[in-house]
Amino acid sequence: VIDCCGLSCPEPVLKTRKALQEAATDTITVKVDTVTAKDNVSRAAKSMGWRVQIKAEGEGFFILTLTR
């Protein structure tokens, strides 16, 4: 699980891209706390060929499940 809460862009995207490049698993979970980070991380993952499933969790948190 990559916790990107409290990070401002482009940090969530950079952390996620690095994790996707080094992934030893076919599923990665990313937690973000802004709509902008959700959108940017989703776009970056999709551009790298990963599928994205988004789930809103609580007030202003999003869980992104990225799968190959």
Short mmCIF file of N, CA and C in Angstrom, two decimals:
data_model
loop_
_atom_site.label_atom_id
_atom_site.label_comp_id
_atom_site.label_asym_id
_atom_site.label_seq_id
_atom_site.Cartn_x
_atom_site.Cartn_y
_atom_site.Cartn_z
N VAL A 1 0.85 -1.18 0.00
CA VAL A 1 0.00 0.00 0.00
C VAL A 1 0.89 1.24 0.00
N ILE A 2 0.60 2.12 -0.94
CA ILE A 2 1.34 3.38 -1.02
C ILE A 2 0.44 4.47 -0.46
N ASP A 3 0.84 5.10 0.63
CA ASP A 3 0.05 6.16 1.25
C ASP A 3 0.57 7.50 0.76
N CYS A 4 -0.21 8.15 -0.09
CA CYS A 4 0.17 9.44 -0.65
C CYS A 4 -0.64 10.58 -0.05
N CYS A 5 -1.31 10.33 1.06
CA CYS A 5 -2.09 11.37 1.71
C CYS A 5 -1.17 12.48 2.23
N GLY A 6 -1.61 13.70 2.03
CA GLY A 6 -0.83 14.84 2.50
C GLY A 6 0.25 15.29 1.54
N LEU A 7 0.46 14.53 0.47
CA LEU A 7 1.48 14.91 -0.51
C LEU A 7 0.85 15.76 -1.60
N SER A 8 1.58 16.78 -2.04
CA SER A 8 1.06 17.60 -3.13
C SER A 8 1.67 17.12 -4.44
N CYS A 9 0.92 17.33 -5.51
CA CYS A 9 1.38 16.89 -6.83
C CYS A 9 2.67 17.63 -7.18
N PRO A 10 3.60 16.94 -7.80
CA PRO A 10 3.47 15.64 -8.46
C PRO A 10 3.93 14.45 -7.62
N GLU A 11 4.14 14.63 -6.32
CA GLU A 11 4.67 13.55 -5.49
C GLU A 11 3.87 12.24 -5.54
N PRO A 12 2.53 12.28 -5.44
CA PRO A 12 1.79 11.00 -5.53
C PRO A 12 2.04 10.27 -6.85
N VAL A 13 2.10 11.00 -7.94
CA VAL A 13 2.35 10.39 -9.25
C VAL A 13 3.76 9.81 -9.30
N LEU A 14 4.73 10.54 -8.81
CA LEU A 14 6.12 10.07 -8.84
C LEU A 14 6.29 8.80 -8.00
N LYS A 15 5.70 8.79 -6.79
CA LYS A 15 5.80 7.60 -5.93
C LYS A 15 5.11 6.40 -6.58
N THR A 16 3.96 6.65 -7.18
CA THR A 16 3.21 5.56 -7.81
C THR A 16 3.95 5.03 -9.03
N ARG A 17 4.45 5.91 -9.88
CA ARG A 17 5.18 5.47 -11.09
C ARG A 17 6.39 4.62 -10.70
N LYS A 18 7.10 5.04 -9.66
CA LYS A 18 8.27 4.28 -9.21
C LYS A 18 7.85 2.89 -8.74
N ALA A 19 6.76 2.83 -7.98
CA ALA A 19 6.26 1.53 -7.48
C ALA A 19 5.82 0.64 -8.63
N LEU A 20 5.17 1.22 -9.64
CA LEU A 20 4.71 0.42 -10.77
C LEU A 20 5.90 -0.12 -11.57
N GLN A 21 6.93 0.68 -11.72
CA GLN A 21 8.12 0.24 -12.46
C GLN A 21 8.86 -0.88 -11.73
N GLU A 22 8.83 -0.85 -10.40
CA GLU A 22 9.56 -1.83 -9.60
C GLU A 22 8.66 -2.96 -9.09
N ALA A 23 7.41 -2.99 -9.53
CA ALA A 23 6.41 -3.92 -8.99
C ALA A 23 6.81 -5.37 -9.17
N ALA A 24 6.75 -6.11 -8.05
CA ALA A 24 6.98 -7.55 -8.07
C ALA A 24 5.64 -8.28 -7.96
N THR A 25 4.57 -7.51 -7.93
CA THR A 25 3.23 -8.06 -7.79
C THR A 25 2.34 -7.47 -8.88
N ASP A 26 1.19 -8.09 -9.10
CA ASP A 26 0.29 -7.61 -10.14
C ASP A 26 -0.77 -6.65 -9.61
N THR A 27 -0.74 -6.37 -8.31
CA THR A 27 -1.71 -5.45 -7.71
C THR A 27 -1.00 -4.50 -6.75
N ILE A 28 -1.31 -3.22 -6.90
CA ILE A 28 -0.77 -2.20 -6.01
C ILE A 28 -1.93 -1.33 -5.56
N THR A 29 -1.95 -0.98 -4.28
CA THR A 29 -2.99 -0.12 -3.73
C THR A 29 -2.39 1.23 -3.36
N VAL A 30 -3.07 2.29 -3.79
CA VAL A 30 -2.60 3.65 -3.51
C VAL A 30 -3.71 4.40 -2.79
N LYS A 31 -3.36 5.08 -1.71
CA LYS A 31 -4.33 5.90 -0.97
C LYS A 31 -3.98 7.37 -1.18
N VAL A 32 -4.96 8.15 -1.64
CA VAL A 32 -4.76 9.58 -1.85
C VAL A 32 -5.89 10.34 -1.16
N ASP A 33 -5.68 11.64 -0.97
CA ASP A 33 -6.68 12.43 -0.25
C ASP A 33 -7.16 13.65 -1.02
N THR A 34 -6.87 13.72 -2.31
CA THR A 34 -7.41 14.81 -3.13
C THR A 34 -7.90 14.26 -4.46
N VAL A 35 -8.86 14.95 -5.04
CA VAL A 35 -9.38 14.55 -6.35
C VAL A 35 -8.29 14.70 -7.40
N THR A 36 -7.48 15.74 -7.29
CA THR A 36 -6.40 15.95 -8.25
C THR A 36 -5.42 14.79 -8.23
N ALA A 37 -5.00 14.36 -7.05
CA ALA A 37 -4.07 13.23 -6.95
C ALA A 37 -4.73 11.97 -7.49
N LYS A 38 -6.01 11.75 -7.20
CA LYS A 38 -6.74 10.58 -7.72
C LYS A 38 -6.70 10.58 -9.24
N ASP A 39 -7.03 11.71 -9.83
CA ASP A 39 -7.06 11.80 -11.29
C ASP A 39 -5.68 11.62 -11.91
N ASN A 40 -4.68 12.27 -11.33
CA ASN A 40 -3.32 12.20 -11.89
C ASN A 40 -2.70 10.82 -11.74
N VAL A 41 -2.88 10.18 -10.59
CA VAL A 41 -2.35 8.84 -10.38
C VAL A 41 -3.05 7.85 -11.31
N SER A 42 -4.36 8.00 -11.46
CA SER A 42 -5.11 7.12 -12.36
C SER A 42 -4.61 7.25 -13.79
N ARG A 43 -4.43 8.48 -14.24
CA ARG A 43 -3.96 8.73 -15.60
C ARG A 43 -2.56 8.14 -15.82
N ALA A 44 -1.69 8.32 -14.85
CA ALA A 44 -0.32 7.81 -14.97
C ALA A 44 -0.32 6.28 -15.02
N ALA A 45 -1.11 5.65 -14.17
CA ALA A 45 -1.15 4.18 -14.14
C ALA A 45 -1.70 3.64 -15.45
N LYS A 46 -2.77 4.25 -15.96
CA LYS A 46 -3.35 3.80 -17.22
C LYS A 46 -2.36 3.96 -18.37
N SER A 47 -1.58 5.04 -18.35
CA SER A 47 -0.61 5.25 -19.43
C SER A 47 0.51 4.21 -19.39
N MET A 48 0.69 3.56 -18.24
CA MET A 48 1.70 2.51 -18.10
C MET A 48 1.09 1.12 -18.30
N GLY A 49 -0.19 1.06 -18.70
CA GLY A 49 -0.82 -0.21 -19.00
C GLY A 49 -1.50 -0.90 -17.83
N TRP A 50 -1.69 -0.20 -16.72
CA TRP A 50 -2.35 -0.77 -15.54
C TRP A 50 -3.83 -0.41 -15.56
N ARG A 51 -4.66 -1.30 -15.04
CA ARG A 51 -6.08 -1.02 -14.87
C ARG A 51 -6.27 -0.36 -13.51
N VAL A 52 -7.26 0.53 -13.43
CA VAL A 52 -7.48 1.31 -12.21
C VAL A 52 -8.91 1.13 -11.73
N GLN A 53 -9.04 0.79 -10.45
CA GLN A 53 -10.35 0.73 -9.80
C GLN A 53 -10.30 1.72 -8.64
N ILE A 54 -11.29 2.61 -8.57
CA ILE A 54 -11.30 3.67 -7.56
C ILE A 54 -12.46 3.46 -6.61
N LYS A 55 -12.15 3.59 -5.31
CA LYS A 55 -13.18 3.47 -4.28
C LYS A 55 -13.02 4.67 -3.34
N ALA A 56 -14.12 5.41 -3.15
CA ALA A 56 -14.11 6.52 -2.19
C ALA A 56 -14.19 5.92 -0.79
N GLU A 57 -13.37 6.43 0.10
CA GLU A 57 -13.33 5.89 1.46
C GLU A 57 -13.38 7.04 2.45
N GLY A 58 -14.48 7.16 3.16
CA GLY A 58 -14.59 8.23 4.16
C GLY A 58 -14.64 9.60 3.52
N GLU A 59 -14.33 10.59 4.30
CA GLU A 59 -14.36 11.97 3.85
C GLU A 59 -13.08 12.33 3.10
N GLY A 60 -13.17 12.39 1.78
CA GLY A 60 -12.06 12.90 0.98
C GLY A 60 -10.90 11.95 0.77
N PHE A 61 -11.06 10.67 1.05
CA PHE A 61 -9.99 9.70 0.79
C PHE A 61 -10.42 8.79 -0.34
N PHE A 62 -9.45 8.41 -1.16
CA PHE A 62 -9.70 7.50 -2.26
C PHE A 62 -8.70 6.37 -2.23
N ILE A 63 -9.18 5.14 -2.47
CA ILE A 63 -8.32 3.98 -2.56
C ILE A 63 -8.29 3.57 -4.03
N LEU A 64 -7.12 3.58 -4.63
CA LEU A 64 -6.95 3.18 -6.02
C LEU A 64 -6.29 1.80 -6.03
N THR A 65 -6.95 0.85 -6.65
CA THR A 65 -6.39 -0.48 -6.80
C THR A 65 -5.91 -0.61 -8.25
N LEU A 66 -4.61 -0.76 -8.40
CA LEU A 66 -3.99 -0.83 -9.72
C LEU A 66 -3.61 -2.28 -10.00
N THR A 67 -4.04 -2.79 -11.14
CA THR A 67 -3.74 -4.16 -11.51
C THR A 67 -3.19 -4.21 -12.94
N ARG A 68 -2.29 -5.17 -13.16
CA ARG A 68 -1.72 -5.35 -14.50
C ARG A 68 -2.69 -6.05 -15.38
#
